[in-house]
mmCIF file of C-alpha atoms in Angstrom:
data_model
loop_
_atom_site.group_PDB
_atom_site.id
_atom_site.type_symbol
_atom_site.label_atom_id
_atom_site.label_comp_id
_atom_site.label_asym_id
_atom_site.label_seq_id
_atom_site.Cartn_x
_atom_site.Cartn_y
_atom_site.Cartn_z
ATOM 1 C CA UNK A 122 0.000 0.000 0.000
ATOM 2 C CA UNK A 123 1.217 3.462 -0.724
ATOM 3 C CA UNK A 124 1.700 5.851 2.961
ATOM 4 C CA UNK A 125 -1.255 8.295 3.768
ATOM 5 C CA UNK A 126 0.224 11.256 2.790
ATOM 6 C CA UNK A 127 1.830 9.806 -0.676
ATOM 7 C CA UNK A 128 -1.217 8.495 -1.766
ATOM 8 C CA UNK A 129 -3.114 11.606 -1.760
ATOM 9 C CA UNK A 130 -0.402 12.637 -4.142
ATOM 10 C CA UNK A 131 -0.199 9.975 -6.280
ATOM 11 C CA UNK A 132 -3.826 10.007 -6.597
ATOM 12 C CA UNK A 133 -4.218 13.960 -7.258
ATOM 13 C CA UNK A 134 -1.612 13.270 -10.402
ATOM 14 C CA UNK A 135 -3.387 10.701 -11.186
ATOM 15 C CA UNK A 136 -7.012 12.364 -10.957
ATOM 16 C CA UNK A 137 -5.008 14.721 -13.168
ATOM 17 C CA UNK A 138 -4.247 11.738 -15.636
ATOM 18 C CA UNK A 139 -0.634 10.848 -14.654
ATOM 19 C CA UNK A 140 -0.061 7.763 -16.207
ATOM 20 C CA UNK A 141 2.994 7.176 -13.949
ATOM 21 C CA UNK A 142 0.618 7.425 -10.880
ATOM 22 C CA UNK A 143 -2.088 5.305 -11.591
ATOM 23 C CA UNK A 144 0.666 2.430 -12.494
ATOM 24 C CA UNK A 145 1.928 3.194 -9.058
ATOM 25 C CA UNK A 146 -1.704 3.142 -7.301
ATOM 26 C CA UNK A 147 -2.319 -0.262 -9.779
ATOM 27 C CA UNK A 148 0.970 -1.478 -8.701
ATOM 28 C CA UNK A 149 0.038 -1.257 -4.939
ATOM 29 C CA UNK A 150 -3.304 -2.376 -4.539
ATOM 30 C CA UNK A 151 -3.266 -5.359 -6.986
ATOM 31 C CA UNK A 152 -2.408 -7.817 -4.534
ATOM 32 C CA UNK A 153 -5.046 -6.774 -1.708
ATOM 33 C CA UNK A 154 -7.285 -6.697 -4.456
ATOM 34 C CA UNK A 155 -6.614 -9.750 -6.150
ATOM 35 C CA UNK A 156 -6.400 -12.040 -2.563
ATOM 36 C CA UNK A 157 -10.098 -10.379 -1.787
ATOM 37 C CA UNK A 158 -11.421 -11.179 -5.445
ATOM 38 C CA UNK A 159 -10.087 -14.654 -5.244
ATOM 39 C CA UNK A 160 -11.368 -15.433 -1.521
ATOM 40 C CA UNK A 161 -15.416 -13.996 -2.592
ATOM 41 C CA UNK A 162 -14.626 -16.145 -6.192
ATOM 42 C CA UNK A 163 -13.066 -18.843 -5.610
ATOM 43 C CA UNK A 164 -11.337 -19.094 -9.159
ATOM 44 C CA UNK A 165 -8.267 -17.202 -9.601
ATOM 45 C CA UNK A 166 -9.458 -16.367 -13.603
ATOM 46 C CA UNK A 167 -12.468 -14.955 -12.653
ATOM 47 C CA UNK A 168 -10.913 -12.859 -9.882
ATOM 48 C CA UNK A 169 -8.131 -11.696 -12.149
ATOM 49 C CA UNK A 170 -10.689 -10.237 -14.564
ATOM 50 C CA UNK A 171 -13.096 -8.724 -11.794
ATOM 51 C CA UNK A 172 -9.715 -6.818 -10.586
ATOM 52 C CA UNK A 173 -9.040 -6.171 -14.031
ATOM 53 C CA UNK A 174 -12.565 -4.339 -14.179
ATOM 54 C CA UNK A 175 -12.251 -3.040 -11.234
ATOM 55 C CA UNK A 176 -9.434 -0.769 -11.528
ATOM 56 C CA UNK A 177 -10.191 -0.134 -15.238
ATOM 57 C CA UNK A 178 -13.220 1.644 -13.913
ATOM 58 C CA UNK A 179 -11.764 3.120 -10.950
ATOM 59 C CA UNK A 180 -9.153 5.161 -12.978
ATOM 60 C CA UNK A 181 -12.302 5.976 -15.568
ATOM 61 C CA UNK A 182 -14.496 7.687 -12.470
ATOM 62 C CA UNK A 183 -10.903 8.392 -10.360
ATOM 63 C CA UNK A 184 -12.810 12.233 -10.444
ATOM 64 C CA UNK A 185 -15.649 10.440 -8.424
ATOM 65 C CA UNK A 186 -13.597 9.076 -5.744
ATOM 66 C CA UNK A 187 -13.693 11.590 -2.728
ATOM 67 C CA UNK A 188 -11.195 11.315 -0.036
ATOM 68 C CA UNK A 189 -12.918 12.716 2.739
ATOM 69 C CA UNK A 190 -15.150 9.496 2.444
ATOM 70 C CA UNK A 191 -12.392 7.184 3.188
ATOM 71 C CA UNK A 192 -9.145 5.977 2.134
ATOM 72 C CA UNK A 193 -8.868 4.717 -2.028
ATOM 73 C CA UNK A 194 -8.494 0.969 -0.469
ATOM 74 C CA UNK A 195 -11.831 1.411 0.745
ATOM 75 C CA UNK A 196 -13.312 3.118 -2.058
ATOM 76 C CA UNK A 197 -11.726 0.354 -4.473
ATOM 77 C CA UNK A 198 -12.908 -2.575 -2.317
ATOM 78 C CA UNK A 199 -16.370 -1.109 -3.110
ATOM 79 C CA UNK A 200 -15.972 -1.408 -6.414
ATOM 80 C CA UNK A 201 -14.050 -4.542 -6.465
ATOM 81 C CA UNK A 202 -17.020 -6.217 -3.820
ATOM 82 C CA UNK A 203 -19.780 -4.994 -6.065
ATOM 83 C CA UNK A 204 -18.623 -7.098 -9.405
ATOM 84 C CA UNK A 205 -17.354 -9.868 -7.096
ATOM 85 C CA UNK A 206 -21.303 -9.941 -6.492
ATOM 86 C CA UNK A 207 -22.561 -9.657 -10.053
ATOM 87 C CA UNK A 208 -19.685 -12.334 -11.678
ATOM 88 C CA UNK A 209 -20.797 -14.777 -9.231
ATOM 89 C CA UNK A 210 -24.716 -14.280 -9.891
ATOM 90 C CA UNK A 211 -23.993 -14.122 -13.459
ATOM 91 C CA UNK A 212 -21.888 -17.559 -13.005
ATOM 92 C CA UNK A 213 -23.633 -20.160 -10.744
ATOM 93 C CA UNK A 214 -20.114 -21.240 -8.878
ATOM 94 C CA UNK A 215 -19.666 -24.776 -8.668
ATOM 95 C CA UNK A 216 -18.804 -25.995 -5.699
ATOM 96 C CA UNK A 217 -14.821 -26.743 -5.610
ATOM 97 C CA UNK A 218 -14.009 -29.290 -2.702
ATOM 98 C CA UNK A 219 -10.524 -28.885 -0.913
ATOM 99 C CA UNK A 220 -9.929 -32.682 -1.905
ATOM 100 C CA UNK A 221 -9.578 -31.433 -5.484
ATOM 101 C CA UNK A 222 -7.778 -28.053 -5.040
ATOM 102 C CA UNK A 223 -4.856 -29.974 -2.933
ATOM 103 C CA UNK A 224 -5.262 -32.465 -5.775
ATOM 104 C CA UNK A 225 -3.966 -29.401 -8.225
ATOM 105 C CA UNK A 226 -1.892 -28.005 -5.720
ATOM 106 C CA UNK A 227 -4.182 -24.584 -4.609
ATOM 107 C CA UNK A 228 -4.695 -25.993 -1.376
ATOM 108 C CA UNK A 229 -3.906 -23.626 1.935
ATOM 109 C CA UNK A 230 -0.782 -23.609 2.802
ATOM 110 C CA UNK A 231 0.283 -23.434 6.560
ATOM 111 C CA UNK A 232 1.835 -19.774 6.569
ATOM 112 C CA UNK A 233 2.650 -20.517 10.395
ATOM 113 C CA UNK A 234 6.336 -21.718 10.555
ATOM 114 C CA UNK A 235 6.126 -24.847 12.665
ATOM 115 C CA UNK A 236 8.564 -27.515 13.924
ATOM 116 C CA UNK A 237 5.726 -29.678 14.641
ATOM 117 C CA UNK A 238 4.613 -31.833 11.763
ATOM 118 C CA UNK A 239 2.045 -33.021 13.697
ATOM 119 C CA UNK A 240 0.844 -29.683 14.965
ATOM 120 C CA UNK A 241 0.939 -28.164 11.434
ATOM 121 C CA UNK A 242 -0.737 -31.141 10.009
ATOM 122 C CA UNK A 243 -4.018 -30.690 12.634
ATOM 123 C CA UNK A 244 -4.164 -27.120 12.236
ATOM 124 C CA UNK A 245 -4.093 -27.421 8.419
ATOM 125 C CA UNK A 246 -6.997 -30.094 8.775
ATOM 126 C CA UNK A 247 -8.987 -27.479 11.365
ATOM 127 C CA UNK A 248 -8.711 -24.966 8.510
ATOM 128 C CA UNK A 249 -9.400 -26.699 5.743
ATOM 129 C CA UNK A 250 -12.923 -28.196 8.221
ATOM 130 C CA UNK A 251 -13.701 -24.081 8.365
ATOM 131 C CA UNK A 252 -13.161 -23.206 5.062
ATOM 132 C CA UNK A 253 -15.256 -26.008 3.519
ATOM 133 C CA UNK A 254 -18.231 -24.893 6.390
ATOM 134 C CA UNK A 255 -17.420 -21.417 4.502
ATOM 135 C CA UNK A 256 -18.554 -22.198 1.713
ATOM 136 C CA UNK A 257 -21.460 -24.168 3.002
ATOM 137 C CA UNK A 258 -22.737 -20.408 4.670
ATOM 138 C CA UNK A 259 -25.797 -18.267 2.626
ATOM 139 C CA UNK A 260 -23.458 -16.062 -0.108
ATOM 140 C CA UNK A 261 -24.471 -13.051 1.739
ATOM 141 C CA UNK A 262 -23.361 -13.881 5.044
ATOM 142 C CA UNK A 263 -20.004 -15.365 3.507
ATOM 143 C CA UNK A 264 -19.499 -12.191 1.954
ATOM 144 C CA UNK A 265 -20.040 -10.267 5.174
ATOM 145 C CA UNK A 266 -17.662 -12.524 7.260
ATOM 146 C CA UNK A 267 -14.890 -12.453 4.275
ATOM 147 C CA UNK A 268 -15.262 -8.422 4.910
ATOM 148 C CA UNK A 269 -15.224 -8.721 8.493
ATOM 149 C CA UNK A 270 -12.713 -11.489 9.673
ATOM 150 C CA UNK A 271 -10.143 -11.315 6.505
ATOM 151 C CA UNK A 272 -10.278 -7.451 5.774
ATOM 152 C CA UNK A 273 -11.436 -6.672 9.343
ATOM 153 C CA UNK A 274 -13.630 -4.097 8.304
ATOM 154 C CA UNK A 275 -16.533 -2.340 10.881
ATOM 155 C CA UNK A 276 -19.665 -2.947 10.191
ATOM 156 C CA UNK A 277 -20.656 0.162 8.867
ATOM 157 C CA UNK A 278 -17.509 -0.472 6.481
ATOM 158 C CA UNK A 279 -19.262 -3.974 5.433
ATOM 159 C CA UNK A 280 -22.791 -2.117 4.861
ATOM 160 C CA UNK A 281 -21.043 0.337 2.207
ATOM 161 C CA UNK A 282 -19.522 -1.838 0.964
ATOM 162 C CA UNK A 283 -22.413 -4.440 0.502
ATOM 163 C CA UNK A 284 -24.991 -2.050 -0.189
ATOM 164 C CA UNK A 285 -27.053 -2.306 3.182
ATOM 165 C CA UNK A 286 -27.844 -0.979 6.568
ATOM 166 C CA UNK A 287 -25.497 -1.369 9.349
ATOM 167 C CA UNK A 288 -28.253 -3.580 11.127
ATOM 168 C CA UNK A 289 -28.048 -5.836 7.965
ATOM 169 C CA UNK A 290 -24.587 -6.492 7.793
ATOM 170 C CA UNK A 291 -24.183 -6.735 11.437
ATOM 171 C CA UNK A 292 -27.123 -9.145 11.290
ATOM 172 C CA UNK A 293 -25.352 -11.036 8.167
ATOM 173 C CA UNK A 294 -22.022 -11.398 10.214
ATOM 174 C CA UNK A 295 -23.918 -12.863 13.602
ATOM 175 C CA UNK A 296 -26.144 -15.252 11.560
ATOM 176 C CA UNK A 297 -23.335 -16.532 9.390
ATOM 177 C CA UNK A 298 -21.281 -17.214 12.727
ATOM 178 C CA UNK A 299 -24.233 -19.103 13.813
ATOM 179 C CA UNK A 300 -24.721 -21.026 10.286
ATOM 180 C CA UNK A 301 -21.084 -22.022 10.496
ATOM 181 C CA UNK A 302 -20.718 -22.837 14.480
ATOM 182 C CA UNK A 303 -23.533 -25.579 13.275
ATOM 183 C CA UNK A 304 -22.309 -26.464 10.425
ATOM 184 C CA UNK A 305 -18.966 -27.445 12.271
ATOM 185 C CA UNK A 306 -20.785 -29.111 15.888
ATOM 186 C CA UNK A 307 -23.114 -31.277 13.240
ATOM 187 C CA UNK A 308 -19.470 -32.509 11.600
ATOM 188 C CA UNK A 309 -18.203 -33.102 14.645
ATOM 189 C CA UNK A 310 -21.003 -34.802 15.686
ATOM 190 C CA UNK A 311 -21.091 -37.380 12.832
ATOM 191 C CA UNK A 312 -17.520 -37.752 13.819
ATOM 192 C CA UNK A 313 -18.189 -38.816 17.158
ATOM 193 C CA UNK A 314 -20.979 -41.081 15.938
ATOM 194 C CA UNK A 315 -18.681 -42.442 13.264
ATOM 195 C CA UNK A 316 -16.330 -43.280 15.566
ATOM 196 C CA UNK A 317 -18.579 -44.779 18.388
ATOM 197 C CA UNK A 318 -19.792 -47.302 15.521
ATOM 198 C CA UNK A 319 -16.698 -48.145 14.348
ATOM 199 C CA UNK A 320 -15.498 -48.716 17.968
ATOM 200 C CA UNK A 321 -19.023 -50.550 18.787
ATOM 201 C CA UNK A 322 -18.377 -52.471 15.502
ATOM 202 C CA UNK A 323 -14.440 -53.171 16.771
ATOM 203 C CA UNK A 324 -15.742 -54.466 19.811
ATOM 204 C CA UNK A 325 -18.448 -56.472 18.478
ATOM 205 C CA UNK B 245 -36.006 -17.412 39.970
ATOM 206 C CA UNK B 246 -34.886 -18.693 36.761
ATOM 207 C CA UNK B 247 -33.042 -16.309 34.645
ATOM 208 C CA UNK B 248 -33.414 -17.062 30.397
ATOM 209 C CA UNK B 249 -30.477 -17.661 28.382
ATOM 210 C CA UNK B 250 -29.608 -15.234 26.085
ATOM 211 C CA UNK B 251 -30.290 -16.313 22.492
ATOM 212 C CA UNK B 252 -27.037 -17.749 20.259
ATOM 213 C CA UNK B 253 -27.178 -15.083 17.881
ATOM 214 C CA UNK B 254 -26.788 -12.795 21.172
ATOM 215 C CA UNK B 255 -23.834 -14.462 21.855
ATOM 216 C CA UNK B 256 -22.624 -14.385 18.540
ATOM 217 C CA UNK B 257 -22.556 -10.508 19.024
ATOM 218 C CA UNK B 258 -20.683 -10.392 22.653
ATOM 219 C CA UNK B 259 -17.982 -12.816 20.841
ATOM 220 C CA UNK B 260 -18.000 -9.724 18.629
ATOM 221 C CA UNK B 261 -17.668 -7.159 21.528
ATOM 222 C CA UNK B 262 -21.487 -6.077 20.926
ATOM 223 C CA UNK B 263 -24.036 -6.289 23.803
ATOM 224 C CA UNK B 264 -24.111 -5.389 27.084
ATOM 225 C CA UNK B 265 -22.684 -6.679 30.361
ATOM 226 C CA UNK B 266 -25.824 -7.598 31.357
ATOM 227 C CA UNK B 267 -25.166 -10.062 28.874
ATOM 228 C CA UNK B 268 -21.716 -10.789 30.159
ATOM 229 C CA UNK B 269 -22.743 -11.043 34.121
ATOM 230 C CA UNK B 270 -25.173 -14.030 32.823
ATOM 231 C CA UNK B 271 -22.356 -16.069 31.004
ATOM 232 C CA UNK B 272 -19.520 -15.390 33.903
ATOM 233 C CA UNK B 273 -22.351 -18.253 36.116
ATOM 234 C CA UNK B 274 -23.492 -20.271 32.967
ATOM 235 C CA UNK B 275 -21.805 -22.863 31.858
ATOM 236 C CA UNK B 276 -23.510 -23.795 28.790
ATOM 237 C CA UNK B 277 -23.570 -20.153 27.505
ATOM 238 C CA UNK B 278 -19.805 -19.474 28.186
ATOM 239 C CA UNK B 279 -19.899 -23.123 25.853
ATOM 240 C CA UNK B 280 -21.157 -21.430 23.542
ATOM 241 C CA UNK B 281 -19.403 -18.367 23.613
ATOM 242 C CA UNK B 282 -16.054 -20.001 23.700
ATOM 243 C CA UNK B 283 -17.083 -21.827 20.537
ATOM 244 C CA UNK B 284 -17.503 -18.348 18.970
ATOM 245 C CA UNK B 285 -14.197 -17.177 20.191
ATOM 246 C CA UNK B 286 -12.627 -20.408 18.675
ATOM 247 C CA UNK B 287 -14.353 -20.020 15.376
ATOM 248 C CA UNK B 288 -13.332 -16.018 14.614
ATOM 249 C CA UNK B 289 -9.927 -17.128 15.459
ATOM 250 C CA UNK B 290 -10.007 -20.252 13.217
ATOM 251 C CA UNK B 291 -12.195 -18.534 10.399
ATOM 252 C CA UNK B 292 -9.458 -15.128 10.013
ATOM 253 C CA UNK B 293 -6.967 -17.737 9.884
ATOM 254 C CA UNK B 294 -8.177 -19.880 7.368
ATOM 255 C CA UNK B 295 -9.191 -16.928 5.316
ATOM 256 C CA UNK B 296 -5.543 -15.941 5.891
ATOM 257 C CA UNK B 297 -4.044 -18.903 4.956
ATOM 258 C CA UNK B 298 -6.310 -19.238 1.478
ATOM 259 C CA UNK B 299 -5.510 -15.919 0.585
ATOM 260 C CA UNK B 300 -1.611 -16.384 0.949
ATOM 261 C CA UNK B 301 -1.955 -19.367 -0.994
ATOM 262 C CA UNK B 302 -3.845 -17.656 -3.443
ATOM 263 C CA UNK B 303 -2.344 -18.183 -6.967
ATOM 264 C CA UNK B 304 -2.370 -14.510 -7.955
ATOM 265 C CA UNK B 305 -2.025 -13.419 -11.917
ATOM 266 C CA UNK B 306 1.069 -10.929 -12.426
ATOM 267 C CA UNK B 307 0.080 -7.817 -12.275
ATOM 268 C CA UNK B 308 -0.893 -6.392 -15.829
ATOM 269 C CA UNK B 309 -0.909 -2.528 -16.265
ATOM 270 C CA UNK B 310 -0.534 -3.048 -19.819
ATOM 271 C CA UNK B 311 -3.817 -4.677 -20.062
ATOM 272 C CA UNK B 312 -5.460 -1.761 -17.657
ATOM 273 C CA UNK B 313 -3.637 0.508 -19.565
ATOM 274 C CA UNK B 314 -5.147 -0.781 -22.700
ATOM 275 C CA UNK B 315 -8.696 -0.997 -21.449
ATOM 276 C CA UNK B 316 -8.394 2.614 -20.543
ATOM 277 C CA UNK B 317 -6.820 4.128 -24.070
ATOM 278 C CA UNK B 318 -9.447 1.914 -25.757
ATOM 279 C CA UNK B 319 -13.008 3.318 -25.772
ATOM 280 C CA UNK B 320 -13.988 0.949 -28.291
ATOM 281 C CA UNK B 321 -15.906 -1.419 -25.760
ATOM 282 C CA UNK B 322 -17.796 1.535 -23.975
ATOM 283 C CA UNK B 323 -19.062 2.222 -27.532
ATOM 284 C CA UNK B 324 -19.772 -1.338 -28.605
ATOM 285 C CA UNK B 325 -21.533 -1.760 -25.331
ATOM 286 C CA UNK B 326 -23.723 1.092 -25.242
ATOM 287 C CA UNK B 327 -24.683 0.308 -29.046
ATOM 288 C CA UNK B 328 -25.526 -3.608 -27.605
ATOM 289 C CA UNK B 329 -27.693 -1.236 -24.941
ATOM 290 C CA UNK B 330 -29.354 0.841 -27.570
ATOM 291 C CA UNK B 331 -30.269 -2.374 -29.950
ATOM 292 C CA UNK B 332 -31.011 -4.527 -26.496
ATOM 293 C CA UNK B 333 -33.565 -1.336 -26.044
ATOM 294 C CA UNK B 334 -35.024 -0.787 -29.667
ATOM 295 C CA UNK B 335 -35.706 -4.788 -29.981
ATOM 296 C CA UNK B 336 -37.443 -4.608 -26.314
ATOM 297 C CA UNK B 337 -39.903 -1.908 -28.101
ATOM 298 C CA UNK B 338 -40.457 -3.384 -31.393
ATOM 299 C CA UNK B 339 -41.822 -6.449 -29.211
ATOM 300 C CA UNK B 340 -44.058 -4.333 -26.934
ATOM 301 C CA UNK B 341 -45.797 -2.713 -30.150
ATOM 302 C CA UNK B 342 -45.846 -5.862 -31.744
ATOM 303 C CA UNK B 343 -47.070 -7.661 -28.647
ATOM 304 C CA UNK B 344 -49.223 -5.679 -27.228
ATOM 305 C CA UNK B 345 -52.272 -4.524 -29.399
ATOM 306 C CA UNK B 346 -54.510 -6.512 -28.179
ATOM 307 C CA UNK B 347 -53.866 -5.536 -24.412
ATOM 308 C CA UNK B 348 -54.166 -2.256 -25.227
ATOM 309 C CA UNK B 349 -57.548 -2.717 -27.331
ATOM 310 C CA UNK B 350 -58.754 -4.535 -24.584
ATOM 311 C CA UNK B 351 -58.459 -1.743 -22.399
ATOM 312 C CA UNK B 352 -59.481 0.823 -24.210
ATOM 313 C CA UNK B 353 -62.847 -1.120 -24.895
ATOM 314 C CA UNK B 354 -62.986 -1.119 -21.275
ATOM 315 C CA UNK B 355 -62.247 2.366 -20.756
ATOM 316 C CA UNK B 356 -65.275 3.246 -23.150
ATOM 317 C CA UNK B 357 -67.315 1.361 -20.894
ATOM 318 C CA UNK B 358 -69.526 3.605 -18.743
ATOM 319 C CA UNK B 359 -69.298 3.510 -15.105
ATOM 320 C CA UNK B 360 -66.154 1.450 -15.442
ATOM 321 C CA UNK B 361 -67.582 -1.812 -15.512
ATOM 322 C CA UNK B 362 -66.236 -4.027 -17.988
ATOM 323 C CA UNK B 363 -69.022 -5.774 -20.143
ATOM 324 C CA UNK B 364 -67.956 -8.249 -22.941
ATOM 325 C CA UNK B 365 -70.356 -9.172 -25.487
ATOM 326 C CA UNK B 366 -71.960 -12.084 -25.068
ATOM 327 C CA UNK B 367 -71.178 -14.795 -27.721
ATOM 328 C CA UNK B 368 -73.283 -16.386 -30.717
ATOM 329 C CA UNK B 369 -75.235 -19.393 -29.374
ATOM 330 C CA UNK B 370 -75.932 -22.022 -31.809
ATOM 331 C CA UNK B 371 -79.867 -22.551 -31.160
ATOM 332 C CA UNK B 372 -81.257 -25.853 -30.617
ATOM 333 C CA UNK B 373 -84.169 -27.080 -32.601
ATOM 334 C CA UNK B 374 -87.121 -26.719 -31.323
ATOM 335 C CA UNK B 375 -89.943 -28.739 -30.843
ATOM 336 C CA UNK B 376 -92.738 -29.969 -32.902
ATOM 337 C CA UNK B 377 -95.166 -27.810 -30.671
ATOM 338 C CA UNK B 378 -93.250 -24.953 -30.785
ATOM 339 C CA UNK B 379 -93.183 -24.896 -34.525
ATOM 340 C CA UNK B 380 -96.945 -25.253 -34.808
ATOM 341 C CA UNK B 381 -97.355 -22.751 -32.317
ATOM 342 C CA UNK B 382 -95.081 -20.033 -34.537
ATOM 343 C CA UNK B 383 -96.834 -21.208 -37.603
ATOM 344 C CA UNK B 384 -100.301 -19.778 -36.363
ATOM 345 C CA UNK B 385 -98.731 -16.481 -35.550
ATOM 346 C CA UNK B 386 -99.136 -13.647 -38.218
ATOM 347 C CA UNK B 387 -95.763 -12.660 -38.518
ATOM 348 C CA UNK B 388 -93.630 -14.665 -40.734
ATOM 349 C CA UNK B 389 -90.690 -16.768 -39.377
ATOM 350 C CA UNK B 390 -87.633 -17.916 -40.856
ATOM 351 C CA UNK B 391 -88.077 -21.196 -40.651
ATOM 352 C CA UNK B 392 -83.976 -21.901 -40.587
ATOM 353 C CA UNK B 393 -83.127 -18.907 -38.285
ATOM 354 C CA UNK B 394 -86.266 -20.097 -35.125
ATOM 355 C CA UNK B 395 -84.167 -18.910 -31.914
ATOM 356 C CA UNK B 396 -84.974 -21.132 -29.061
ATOM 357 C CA UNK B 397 -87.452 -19.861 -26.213
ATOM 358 C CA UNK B 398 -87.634 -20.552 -22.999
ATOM 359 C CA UNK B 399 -91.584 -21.202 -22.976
ATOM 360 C CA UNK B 400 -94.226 -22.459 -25.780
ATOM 361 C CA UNK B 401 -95.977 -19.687 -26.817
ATOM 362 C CA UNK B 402 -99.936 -19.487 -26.858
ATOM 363 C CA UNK B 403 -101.579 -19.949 -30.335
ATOM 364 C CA UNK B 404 -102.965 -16.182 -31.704
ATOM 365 C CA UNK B 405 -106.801 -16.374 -31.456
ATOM 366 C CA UNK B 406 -107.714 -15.574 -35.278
ATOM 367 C CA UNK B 407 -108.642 -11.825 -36.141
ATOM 368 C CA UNK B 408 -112.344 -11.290 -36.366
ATOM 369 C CA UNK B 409 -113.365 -11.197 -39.436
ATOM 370 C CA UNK B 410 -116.382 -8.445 -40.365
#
C-alpha cells in the first residue's frame, strides 16, 4: 500500500491523468485486491478479470472518488465487492471441494512456521474443516464474514460496501457465525458417531 | 427465579464485543452459555486464519498494467456496449408494439365502458331445434318466421286467437 500522505499525491496526479501514478496506485493495490477477489470467487481467472474491471473503472471515475469518504483501499474494495457480487450471480459457482484443489496443488498452505509436523498437520486439517463450512454459509453472510474477519472491516464499512444498513450487515455477520458454528458441531457430531460405531463395531 | 439464556445469535454478538454486560454477568455463572461463547471465540480465530491462509496461498495473476492501460486508451468497448444497450432497447420496443395490441384494445374497450364496468359481449349461441309444438305454435302467428333462423325460447308460446273477421 502506498503511505497516507503519498497516496493523496499519487492520486491527485493521477485524478489529473498521470499515467505514472495510476501504475503506481495499480501497482500497490493489486495484490489486496486480487487475494479479496479470489477469496469472494473462488477461481483465480475470474478474480483476475473482476480486478481487471475493477481498476479499469476506478481510474475511468478516479474524479468520483472523494477522499474525505475514506481511504482509495476502501473506495476500491467497493468497487471490487460490487462485481465480485454480479460475476458470481452471473456464473452459478460450482462448488470446488478442498480434496480437489490440494489435488492441483491450490490448497492452503500453513503460513505458520512450525517444527511440529504433527501440529501443522491438525491445524491445516482445522482450517481446511472451516473453510469447507465457509462455503457451506448463505453467499451473503459469507461475503459479510470475508469483509469482516479477513479485511477486518466495521460494520458500517461492510454495509457500504455491501450495499445495506449497518443492522443488515451486522445481522449477516452474527447469523453466518451461527450457520457455520452448526455447520462445524453437526461434523463433529457425525464424527463422534462415526467413531462410536466403528469402535461398537471393533468391539463387536 | 430462573433467569433465560440469552439467544445464540446474542452471543454471537458479545464474541464480537457487541451487547451489554448484562449479557456478560449471565455467562460469567453459565456454563452452557460461556460453551457457547467459547465456541464463537474459537471459530473467529479459526475462520481469520483460514481466510488468511487461502488468501496467501492464493495463486495470484502478475500484475498487468498493460492490459489496464489498454482498457483505458481503448473506448472501443464503452461504444460497442452502449450500441448492444441501444439495440437490447429498440428490440425490447419493437416487441411491446408488436405484442401488445390486443392488451391495449382490450383496455381501451374497457375504458369506453360507462361507469367502469367491464361488459364483454356475449357470444353467438348455436340454437337448438325446437320442438314440434313450438313450430306449430309459430306457424299460427301472423308474422312470418324464418323457418332456418327459429331462436330457441324458454316457454311455448300461446296460439294467436284468429282476427275477427267483419
Amino acid at each position: 500500500m502506498i503511505a497516507n500522505r503519498d497516496e493523496g499525491e499519487t492520486l491527485s496526479q493521477a485524478i489529473a491523468g498521470d499515467e505514472g501514478s495510476r501504475k503506481a496506485i495499480y501497482h500497490a493495490y493489486h495484490g489486496s485486491a486480487s487475494r479479496l477477489a479470489y477469496l469472494m470467487l473462488r477461481d483465480a481467472m475470474d478474480a483476475e478479470e473482476v480486478v481487471q474491471d475493477a481498476f479499469v473503472y476506478a481510474f475511468r471515475n478516479l474524479d468520483r472518488y472523494d477522499p474525505k469518504r475514506g481511504s482509495f483501499w476502501t473506495w476500491l474494495r467497493v468497487i471490487l465487492v460490487s462485481r465480485c457480487r454480479n460475476k458470481r450471480r452471473r456464473k452459478r459457482l460450482p462448488r470446488v471441494s478442498l480434496e480437489v484443489l490440494s489435488g492441483i496443488g491450490q490448497a492452503p498452505a500453513d503460513t505458520e512456521p512450525s517444527n511440529d509436523p504433527a501440529g501443522a498437520l491438525e491445524r491445516w486439517d482445522r482450517r481446511r474443516e472451516v473453510y469447507d463450512a465457509l462455503e457451506e454459509v448463505s453467499p451473503g453472510a459469507r461475503d459479510a464474514l470475508i469483509l469482516r474477519y479477513y479485511e477486518g472491516m466495521a460494520y458500517a464499512e461492510i454495509a457500504e460496501v455491501l450495499g445495506c444498513s449497518n443492522d443488515a450487515a451486522r445481522s449477516r455477520v452474527t447469523h453466518g457465525k451461527s450457520q457455520l458454528r452448526h455447520l462445524l458441531t453437526g461434523r463433529e457430531e457425525e464424527l463422534v458417531e462415526e467413531r462410536g460405531i466403528a469402535c461398537t463395531s471393533e468391539v463387536g | 427465579m430462573k433467569e433465560k439464556h440469552p439467544s445464540e445469535l446474542d452471543l454471537a454478538r458479545l464474541s464480537d464485543g457487541e451487547n451489554g454486560d448484562e449479557l456478560a454477568d449471565h455467562v460469567r455463572w453459565c456454563s452452557s452459555c460461556r460453551r457457547i461463547l467459547a465456541d464463537y471465540d474459537w471459530l473467529q480465530g479459526e475462520l481469520a486464519a483460514a481466510l488468511d491462509a487461502k488468501s496467501a496461498a492464493a495463486p495470484i495473476a502478475d500484475p498487468d498494467w498493460e492490459g489496464v492501460r489498454s482498457c483505458l486508451s481503448n473506448p472501443e468497448r464503452d461504444a460497442s456496449n452502449r450500441l448492444l444497450l441501444v439495440a437490447a432497447g429498440a428490440s425490447l420496443i419493437a416487441f411491446v408494439m408488436l405484442a401488445a395490441p390486443a392488451t391495449v384494445g382490450r383496455r381501451v374497450q374497457a375504458q369506453t365502458t360507462p361507469g367502469g364496468a367491464v361488459s364483454e359481449a356475449p357470444s353467438p349461441v348455436l340454437a337448438p331445434r325446437v320442438g314440434a309444438a313450438t313450430e306449430a305454435a309459430l306457424s299460427l302467428t301472423m308474422t312470418p318466421v324464418d323457418r332456418e333462423r327459429v331462436v330457441s325460447l324458454p316457454f311455448v308460446p300461446p296460439p294467436t286467437p284468429p282476427e275477427p273477421t267483419g
